[in-house]
Amino acid sequence: MEADTRKSGDSPLTAGALARPRTFDSIVDRIEEAIMHGHLSAGDKLPSERDLATSLRVSRTSVREALRVLEGLGLVTMRRGRDNGAVILGEPENILIRLLRFHVALRHLSVAELVEFRAVVESWAAGVLARRGDETVFATLRELADKMAHEDLDKVGFRRFDTEFHLTMAREAGNELATLMLEGCRNAIQQTMLDSFVARRDWPKLRADIAQEHYTIIQAMEEGDSAKASEAVSRHINMFYQDAAGLRSM
């Protein structure tokens, strides 16, 4: 293993040439290292392509490729004009959304597997909220359920409020990774959900049944019964996909 020849206090971005091969992957790694060591943070502007190429002793083409990768990952934004350059985003995009959609499209992941994952994570979130007993959160969830229960709501609007209901549970449970993963899962299978809504001739009954299941979840949480709340969420998710979407239980 090569010794680290950087001097104390050196930024990983100005610590000398990259080891061969000089690929954009190595540049991305170096930028990640700079962030990990506190030399870069959200909102900071990266050095110019020319400066990065000079300090790392790589070509500007490699630097440009590395910046495109970071932009594609939703971690930096590229400014144009007088103040041009790459800036680290304070709130990066959820790249898991696109990644999981590709995995489903390529059959690397099945819809059933994502549904099973959703049931596990959201059951956990419901249990946390039941134990916490935050009336403000329950009021927010009940407001969303009321909107879902409105008989004049169309299918697209229903799906939007349904999504917000479930993501609110994950966010309020306090685990950011759970929220990111659920956003990715729901986005990857949203077409399956919408197709199932469109295909159903008994939409008014389906809408009412699903809305009632949300009220049941809220009631269990309000009662402080974490086991009941978790079971209600798991049953709600699995029943919908087994019935409306025609998926078999895992």
C-alpha positions as YAML, in Angstrom:
chain: A
units: angstrom
residues:
- id: 1
  name: MET
  ca: [0.00, 0.00, 0.00]
- id: 2
  name: GLU
  ca: [1.36, 3.42, -0.94]
- id: 3
  name: ALA
  ca: [2.08, 5.82, 1.88]
- id: 4
  name: ASP
  ca: [-0.07, 8.96, 2.15]
- id: 5
  name: THR
  ca: [2.30, 11.75, 1.11]
- id: 6
  name: ARG
  ca: [-0.09, 14.62, 1.85]
- id: 7
  name: LYS
  ca: [1.07, 17.23, 4.28]
- id: 8
  name: SER
  ca: [-0.98, 17.94, 7.40]
- id: 9
  name: GLY
  ca: [-3.80, 20.36, 6.58]
- id: 10
  name: ASP
  ca: [-3.75, 19.67, 2.85]
- id: 11
  name: SER
  ca: [-7.12, 19.53, 1.19]
- id: 12
  name: PRO
  ca: [-7.79, 16.24, -0.63]
- id: 13
  name: LEU
  ca: [-8.42, 18.36, -3.72]
- id: 14
  name: THR
  ca: [-4.96, 19.94, -3.66]
- id: 15
  name: ALA
  ca: [-2.92, 17.04, -2.37]
- id: 16
  name: GLY
  ca: [-1.11, 16.14, -5.57]
- id: 17
  name: ALA
  ca: [-1.60, 13.93, -8.56]
- id: 18
  name: LEU
  ca: [-4.04, 11.07, -8.61]
- id: 19
  name: ALA
  ca: [-2.71, 7.55, -8.85]
- id: 20
  name: ARG
  ca: [-3.04, 5.91, -12.24]
- id: 21
  name: PRO
  ca: [-5.35, 5.20, -13.88]
- id: 22
  name: ARG
  ca: [-6.49, 8.84, -13.99]
- id: 23
  name: THR
  ca: [-10.20, 8.20, -14.37]
- id: 24
  name: PHE
  ca: [-13.23, 10.31, -13.48]
- id: 25
  name: ASP
  ca: [-13.96, 7.74, -10.75]
- id: 26
  name: SER
  ca: [-10.78, 8.77, -8.96]
- id: 27
  name: ILE
  ca: [-11.77, 12.43, -9.21]
- id: 28
  name: VAL
  ca: [-15.20, 11.70, -7.76]
- id: 29
  name: ASP
  ca: [-13.53, 9.80, -4.93]
- id: 30
  name: ARG
  ca: [-11.23, 12.75, -4.24]
- id: 31
  name: ILE
  ca: [-14.18, 15.18, -4.10]
- id: 32
  name: GLU
  ca: [-16.00, 12.82, -1.73]
- id: 33
  name: GLU
  ca: [-12.90, 12.68, 0.45]
- id: 34
  name: ALA
  ca: [-12.73, 16.49, 0.54]
- id: 35
  name: ILE
  ca: [-16.34, 16.60, 1.75]
- id: 36
  name: MET
  ca: [-15.71, 13.91, 4.36]
- id: 37
  name: HIS
  ca: [-12.71, 15.86, 5.73]
- id: 38
  name: GLY
  ca: [-14.70, 19.09, 5.94]
- id: 39
  name: HIS
  ca: [-12.82, 20.90, 3.18]
- id: 40
  name: LEU
  ca: [-16.05, 21.15, 1.19]
- id: 41
  name: SER
  ca: [-19.64, 21.41, 2.33]
- id: 42
  name: ALA
  ca: [-23.15, 22.08, 1.02]
- id: 43
  name: GLY
  ca: [-23.32, 25.33, -0.93]
- id: 44
  name: ASP
  ca: [-19.60, 25.44, -1.70]
- id: 45
  name: LYS
  ca: [-18.42, 26.02, -5.22]
- id: 46
  name: LEU
  ca: [-15.89, 23.53, -6.54]
- id: 47
  name: PRO
  ca: [-12.65, 24.75, -8.13]
- id: 48
  name: SER
  ca: [-12.84, 25.37, -11.85]
- id: 49
  name: GLU
  ca: [-12.25, 22.57, -14.33]
- id: 50
  name: ARG
  ca: [-8.84, 24.05, -15.11]
- id: 51
  name: ASP
  ca: [-7.82, 24.32, -11.45]
- id: 52
  name: LEU
  ca: [-8.99, 20.80, -10.67]
- id: 53
  name: ALA
  ca: [-7.17, 19.41, -13.68]
- id: 54
  name: THR
  ca: [-3.98, 21.22, -12.69]
- id: 55
  name: SER
  ca: [-4.05, 20.29, -8.99]
- id: 56
  name: LEU
  ca: [-4.94, 16.65, -9.63]
- id: 57
  name: ARG
  ca: [-2.75, 16.40, -12.74]
- id: 58
  name: VAL
  ca: [-5.51, 15.01, -14.89]
- id: 59
  name: SER
  ca: [-7.10, 16.12, -18.13]
- id: 60
  name: ARG
  ca: [-9.97, 18.59, -18.18]
- id: 61
  name: THR
  ca: [-11.96, 15.94, -20.03]
- id: 62
  name: SER
  ca: [-11.70, 13.62, -17.00]
- id: 63
  name: VAL
  ca: [-12.72, 16.46, -14.69]
- id: 64
  name: ARG
  ca: [-15.69, 17.26, -16.91]
- id: 65
  name: GLU
  ca: [-16.79, 13.61, -16.85]
- id: 66
  name: ALA
  ca: [-16.50, 13.53, -13.05]
- id: 67
  name: LEU
  ca: [-18.65, 16.66, -12.72]
- id: 68
  name: ARG
  ca: [-21.26, 15.17, -15.04]
- id: 69
  name: VAL
  ca: [-21.41, 12.08, -12.83]
- id: 70
  name: LEU
  ca: [-21.91, 14.21, -9.72]
- id: 71
  name: GLU
  ca: [-24.57, 16.25, -11.52]
- id: 72
  name: GLY
  ca: [-26.31, 13.06, -12.62]
- id: 73
  name: LEU
  ca: [-26.31, 11.86, -9.02]
- id: 74
  name: GLY
  ca: [-28.04, 15.08, -8.01]
- id: 75
  name: LEU
  ca: [-25.14, 16.13, -5.78]
- id: 76
  name: VAL
  ca: [-23.99, 19.25, -7.64]
- id: 77
  name: THR
  ca: [-25.58, 21.79, -9.92]
- id: 78
  name: MET
  ca: [-23.76, 23.37, -12.84]
- id: 79
  name: ARG
  ca: [-24.05, 27.16, -12.99]
- id: 80
  name: ARG
  ca: [-23.74, 28.92, -16.30]
- id: 81
  name: GLY
  ca: [-22.74, 32.46, -17.20]
- id: 82
  name: ARG
  ca: [-20.52, 34.81, -15.20]
- id: 83
  name: ASP
  ca: [-20.69, 32.73, -12.01]
- id: 84
  name: ASN
  ca: [-20.24, 29.43, -13.80]
- id: 85
  name: GLY
  ca: [-19.00, 26.27, -12.11]
- id: 86
  name: ALA
  ca: [-20.17, 23.32, -10.03]
- id: 87
  name: VAL
  ca: [-21.85, 23.97, -6.67]
- id: 88
  name: ILE
  ca: [-22.56, 21.30, -4.06]
- id: 89
  name: LEU
  ca: [-26.29, 21.12, -3.42]
- id: 90
  name: GLY
  ca: [-27.60, 21.68, 0.09]
- id: 91
  name: GLU
  ca: [-30.55, 19.38, -0.61]
- id: 92
  name: PRO
  ca: [-29.42, 16.81, -3.18]
- id: 93
  name: GLU
  ca: [-31.91, 15.01, -5.37]
- id: 94
  name: ASN
  ca: [-33.06, 11.55, -4.36]
- id: 95
  name: ILE
  ca: [-31.10, 9.49, -6.88]
- id: 96
  name: LEU
  ca: [-32.71, 6.34, -5.46]
- id: 97
  name: ILE
  ca: [-35.89, 7.25, -7.36]
- id: 98
  name: ARG
  ca: [-34.25, 6.90, -10.76]
- id: 99
  name: LEU
  ca: [-32.07, 3.99, -9.66]
- id: 100
  name: LEU
  ca: [-34.97, 1.87, -8.42]
- id: 101
  name: ARG
  ca: [-37.03, 2.67, -11.51]
- id: 102
  name: PHE
  ca: [-34.22, 1.30, -13.69]
- id: 103
  name: HIS
  ca: [-33.89, -1.80, -11.51]
- id: 104
  name: VAL
  ca: [-37.62, -2.49, -11.86]
- id: 105
  name: ALA
  ca: [-37.57, -1.81, -15.62]
- id: 106
  name: LEU
  ca: [-34.62, -4.17, -16.07]
- id: 107
  name: ARG
  ca: [-36.28, -6.82, -13.89]
- id: 108
  name: HIS
  ca: [-33.47, -6.70, -11.34]
- id: 109
  name: LEU
  ca: [-36.12, -5.94, -8.73]
- id: 110
  name: SER
  ca: [-39.75, -6.96, -8.81]
- id: 111
  name: VAL
  ca: [-42.70, -4.82, -7.79]
- id: 112
  name: ALA
  ca: [-43.54, -7.48, -5.21]
- id: 113
  name: GLU
  ca: [-40.11, -7.07, -3.59]
- id: 114
  name: LEU
  ca: [-40.54, -3.30, -3.34]
- id: 115
  name: VAL
  ca: [-44.00, -3.76, -1.85]
- id: 116
  name: GLU
  ca: [-42.61, -6.14, 0.75]
- id: 117
  name: PHE
  ca: [-39.90, -3.62, 1.63]
- id: 118
  name: ARG
  ca: [-42.48, -0.85, 1.91]
- id: 119
  name: ALA
  ca: [-44.58, -2.91, 4.28]
- id: 120
  name: VAL
  ca: [-41.62, -3.55, 6.58]
- id: 121
  name: VAL
  ca: [-40.43, 0.07, 6.73]
- id: 122
  name: GLU
  ca: [-43.86, 1.66, 7.01]
- id: 123
  name: SER
  ca: [-44.93, -0.81, 9.70]
- id: 124
  name: TRP
  ca: [-41.89, 0.29, 11.69]
- id: 125
  name: ALA
  ca: [-42.76, 3.97, 11.13]
- id: 126
  name: ALA
  ca: [-46.36, 3.47, 12.29]
- id: 127
  name: GLY
  ca: [-45.12, 1.77, 15.44]
- id: 128
  name: VAL
  ca: [-42.78, 4.67, 16.20]
- id: 129
  name: LEU
  ca: [-45.55, 7.23, 15.75]
- id: 130
  name: ALA
  ca: [-47.94, 5.24, 17.94]
- id: 131
  name: ARG
  ca: [-45.40, 5.17, 20.78]
- id: 132
  name: ARG
  ca: [-44.59, 8.85, 20.35]
- id: 133
  name: GLY
  ca: [-48.21, 10.00, 20.43]
- id: 134
  name: ASP
  ca: [-47.75, 13.34, 18.65]
- id: 135
  name: GLU
  ca: [-51.25, 14.78, 18.16]
- id: 136
  name: THR
  ca: [-49.99, 17.28, 15.57]
- id: 137
  name: VAL
  ca: [-48.77, 14.46, 13.36]
- id: 138
  name: PHE
  ca: [-52.04, 12.57, 13.76]
- id: 139
  name: ALA
  ca: [-53.97, 15.71, 12.77]
- id: 140
  name: THR
  ca: [-51.87, 16.06, 9.62]
- id: 141
  name: LEU
  ca: [-52.44, 12.42, 8.69]
- id: 142
  name: ARG
  ca: [-56.17, 12.71, 9.37]
- id: 143
  name: GLU
  ca: [-56.37, 15.77, 7.14]
- id: 144
  name: LEU
  ca: [-54.75, 13.81, 4.31]
- id: 145
  name: ALA
  ca: [-57.13, 10.89, 4.89]
- id: 146
  name: ASP
  ca: [-60.08, 13.29, 4.76]
- id: 147
  name: LYS
  ca: [-58.91, 14.54, 1.36]
- id: 148
  name: MET
  ca: [-58.59, 10.95, 0.13]
- id: 149
  name: ALA
  ca: [-62.11, 10.19, 1.28]
- id: 150
  name: HIS
  ca: [-63.65, 13.08, -0.69]
- id: 151
  name: GLU
  ca: [-65.98, 11.57, -3.26]
- id: 152
  name: ASP
  ca: [-65.14, 14.14, -5.96]
- id: 153
  name: LEU
  ca: [-61.40, 13.39, -5.88]
- id: 154
  name: ASP
  ca: [-60.04, 11.93, -9.11]
- id: 155
  name: LYS
  ca: [-57.61, 9.02, -9.26]
- id: 156
  name: VAL
  ca: [-54.50, 11.12, -9.82]
- id: 157
  name: GLY
  ca: [-55.35, 13.36, -6.89]
- id: 158
  name: PHE
  ca: [-56.08, 10.34, -4.73]
- id: 159
  name: ARG
  ca: [-52.68, 8.84, -5.50]
- id: 160
  name: ARG
  ca: [-51.00, 12.16, -4.67]
- id: 161
  name: PHE
  ca: [-52.61, 12.38, -1.22]
- id: 162
  name: ASP
  ca: [-52.02, 8.68, -0.61]
- id: 163
  name: THR
  ca: [-48.32, 9.16, -1.37]
- id: 164
  name: GLU
  ca: [-48.10, 12.14, 0.97]
- id: 165
  name: PHE
  ca: [-49.83, 10.20, 3.74]
- id: 166
  name: HIS
  ca: [-47.29, 7.38, 3.65]
- id: 167
  name: LEU
  ca: [-44.25, 9.63, 3.20]
- id: 168
  name: THR
  ca: [-45.44, 11.79, 6.11]
- id: 169
  name: MET
  ca: [-45.40, 8.74, 8.35]
- id: 170
  name: ALA
  ca: [-41.83, 7.95, 7.32]
- id: 171
  name: ARG
  ca: [-40.61, 11.54, 7.70]
- id: 172
  name: GLU
  ca: [-42.22, 11.99, 11.10]
- id: 173
  name: ALA
  ca: [-40.74, 8.70, 12.32]
- id: 174
  name: GLY
  ca: [-37.43, 10.50, 12.13]
- id: 175
  name: ASN
  ca: [-35.34, 8.32, 9.81]
- id: 176
  name: GLU
  ca: [-34.25, 10.18, 6.69]
- id: 177
  name: LEU
  ca: [-33.02, 7.00, 4.97]
- id: 178
  name: ALA
  ca: [-36.47, 5.45, 5.38]
- id: 179
  name: THR
  ca: [-38.01, 8.49, 3.68]
- id: 180
  name: LEU
  ca: [-35.54, 8.39, 0.79]
- id: 181
  name: MET
  ca: [-36.05, 4.67, 0.26]
- id: 182
  name: LEU
  ca: [-39.83, 4.95, 0.37]
- id: 183
  name: GLU
  ca: [-39.79, 7.84, -2.10]
- id: 184
  name: GLY
  ca: [-37.76, 5.64, -4.42]
- id: 185
  name: CYS
  ca: [-39.99, 2.60, -3.93]
- id: 186
  name: ARG
  ca: [-43.25, 4.47, -4.45]
- id: 187
  name: ASN
  ca: [-41.97, 6.25, -7.54]
- id: 188
  name: ALA
  ca: [-40.73, 2.97, -9.03]
- id: 189
  name: ILE
  ca: [-44.14, 1.32, -8.64]
- id: 190
  name: GLN
  ca: [-46.39, 4.33, -9.11]
- id: 191
  name: GLN
  ca: [-47.39, 3.26, -12.62]
- id: 192
  name: THR
  ca: [-48.53, -0.09, -11.25]
- id: 193
  name: MET
  ca: [-50.67, 1.76, -8.72]
- id: 194
  name: LEU
  ca: [-52.15, 4.14, -11.29]
- id: 195
  name: ASP
  ca: [-52.85, 1.35, -13.77]
- id: 196
  name: SER
  ca: [-54.69, -0.57, -11.08]
- id: 197
  name: PHE
  ca: [-56.78, 2.50, -10.24]
- id: 198
  name: VAL
  ca: [-57.65, 3.13, -13.88]
- id: 199
  name: ALA
  ca: [-58.59, -0.49, -14.49]
- id: 200
  name: ARG
  ca: [-61.00, -0.72, -11.54]
- id: 201
  name: ARG
  ca: [-64.65, -0.28, -12.42]
- id: 202
  name: ASP
  ca: [-65.59, -0.05, -8.76]
- id: 203
  name: TRP
  ca: [-63.48, 3.05, -8.13]
- id: 204
  name: PRO
  ca: [-65.85, 4.75, -5.64]
- id: 205
  name: LYS
  ca: [-65.85, 1.64, -3.43]
- id: 206
  name: LEU
  ca: [-62.09, 1.14, -3.75]
- id: 207
  name: ARG
  ca: [-61.44, 4.78, -2.86]
- id: 208
  name: ALA
  ca: [-63.71, 4.57, 0.18]
- id: 209
  name: ASP
  ca: [-62.17, 1.28, 1.36]
- id: 210
  name: ILE
  ca: [-58.59, 2.55, 1.08]
- id: 211
  name: ALA
  ca: [-59.46, 5.80, 2.82]
- id: 212
  name: GLN
  ca: [-61.08, 3.84, 5.65]
- id: 213
  name: GLU
  ca: [-57.92, 1.75, 6.02]
- id: 214
  name: HIS
  ca: [-55.99, 4.98, 6.53]
- id: 215
  name: TYR
  ca: [-58.40, 6.01, 9.27]
- id: 216
  name: THR
  ca: [-57.88, 2.61, 10.89]
- id: 217
  name: ILE
  ca: [-54.11, 3.17, 10.88]
- id: 218
  name: ILE
  ca: [-54.51, 6.62, 12.43]
- id: 219
  name: GLN
  ca: [-56.85, 5.31, 15.12]
- id: 220
  name: ALA
  ca: [-54.38, 2.62, 16.14]
- id: 221
  name: MET
  ca: [-51.63, 5.21, 16.42]
- id: 222
  name: GLU
  ca: [-53.85, 7.55, 18.42]
- id: 223
  name: GLU
  ca: [-54.59, 4.69, 20.82]
- id: 224
  name: GLY
  ca: [-50.84, 4.27, 21.32]
- id: 225
  name: ASP
  ca: [-51.02, 0.65, 20.17]
- id: 226
  name: SER
  ca: [-47.80, 0.24, 18.20]
- id: 227
  name: ALA
  ca: [-48.38, -3.44, 17.37]
- id: 228
  name: LYS
  ca: [-51.89, -2.73, 16.08]
- id: 229
  name: ALA
  ca: [-50.70, 0.27, 14.05]
- id: 230
  name: SER
  ca: [-47.86, -1.72, 12.48]
- id: 231
  name: GLU
  ca: [-50.16, -4.61, 11.61]
- id: 232
  name: ALA
  ca: [-52.75, -2.24, 10.12]
- id: 233
  name: VAL
  ca: [-50.16, -0.67, 7.80]
- id: 234
  name: SER
  ca: [-48.76, -4.03, 6.71]
- id: 235
  name: ARG
  ca: [-52.24, -5.38, 5.99]
- id: 236
  name: HIS
  ca: [-53.21, -2.20, 4.13]
- id: 237
  name: ILE
  ca: [-50.18, -2.28, 1.81]
- id: 238
  name: ASN
  ca: [-50.24, -6.00, 1.10]
- id: 239
  name: MET
  ca: [-54.00, -6.19, 0.60]
- id: 240
  name: PHE
  ca: [-53.95, -3.37, -1.94]
- id: 241
  name: TYR
  ca: [-51.27, -4.92, -4.10]
- id: 242
  name: GLN
  ca: [-52.66, -8.44, -3.81]
- id: 243
  name: ASP
  ca: [-56.17, -7.28, -4.66]
- id: 244
  name: ALA
  ca: [-55.97, -4.14, -6.79]
- id: 245
  name: ALA
  ca: [-52.60, -4.77, -8.42]
- id: 246
  name: GLY
  ca: [-52.90, -8.55, -8.65]
- id: 247
  name: LEU
  ca: [-49.62, -9.39, -6.91]
- id: 248
  name: ARG
  ca: [-49.14, -12.57, -4.96]
- id: 249
  name: SER
  ca: [-47.86, -12.39, -1.43]
- id: 250
  name: MET
  ca: [-44.11, -12.84, -1.07]
...
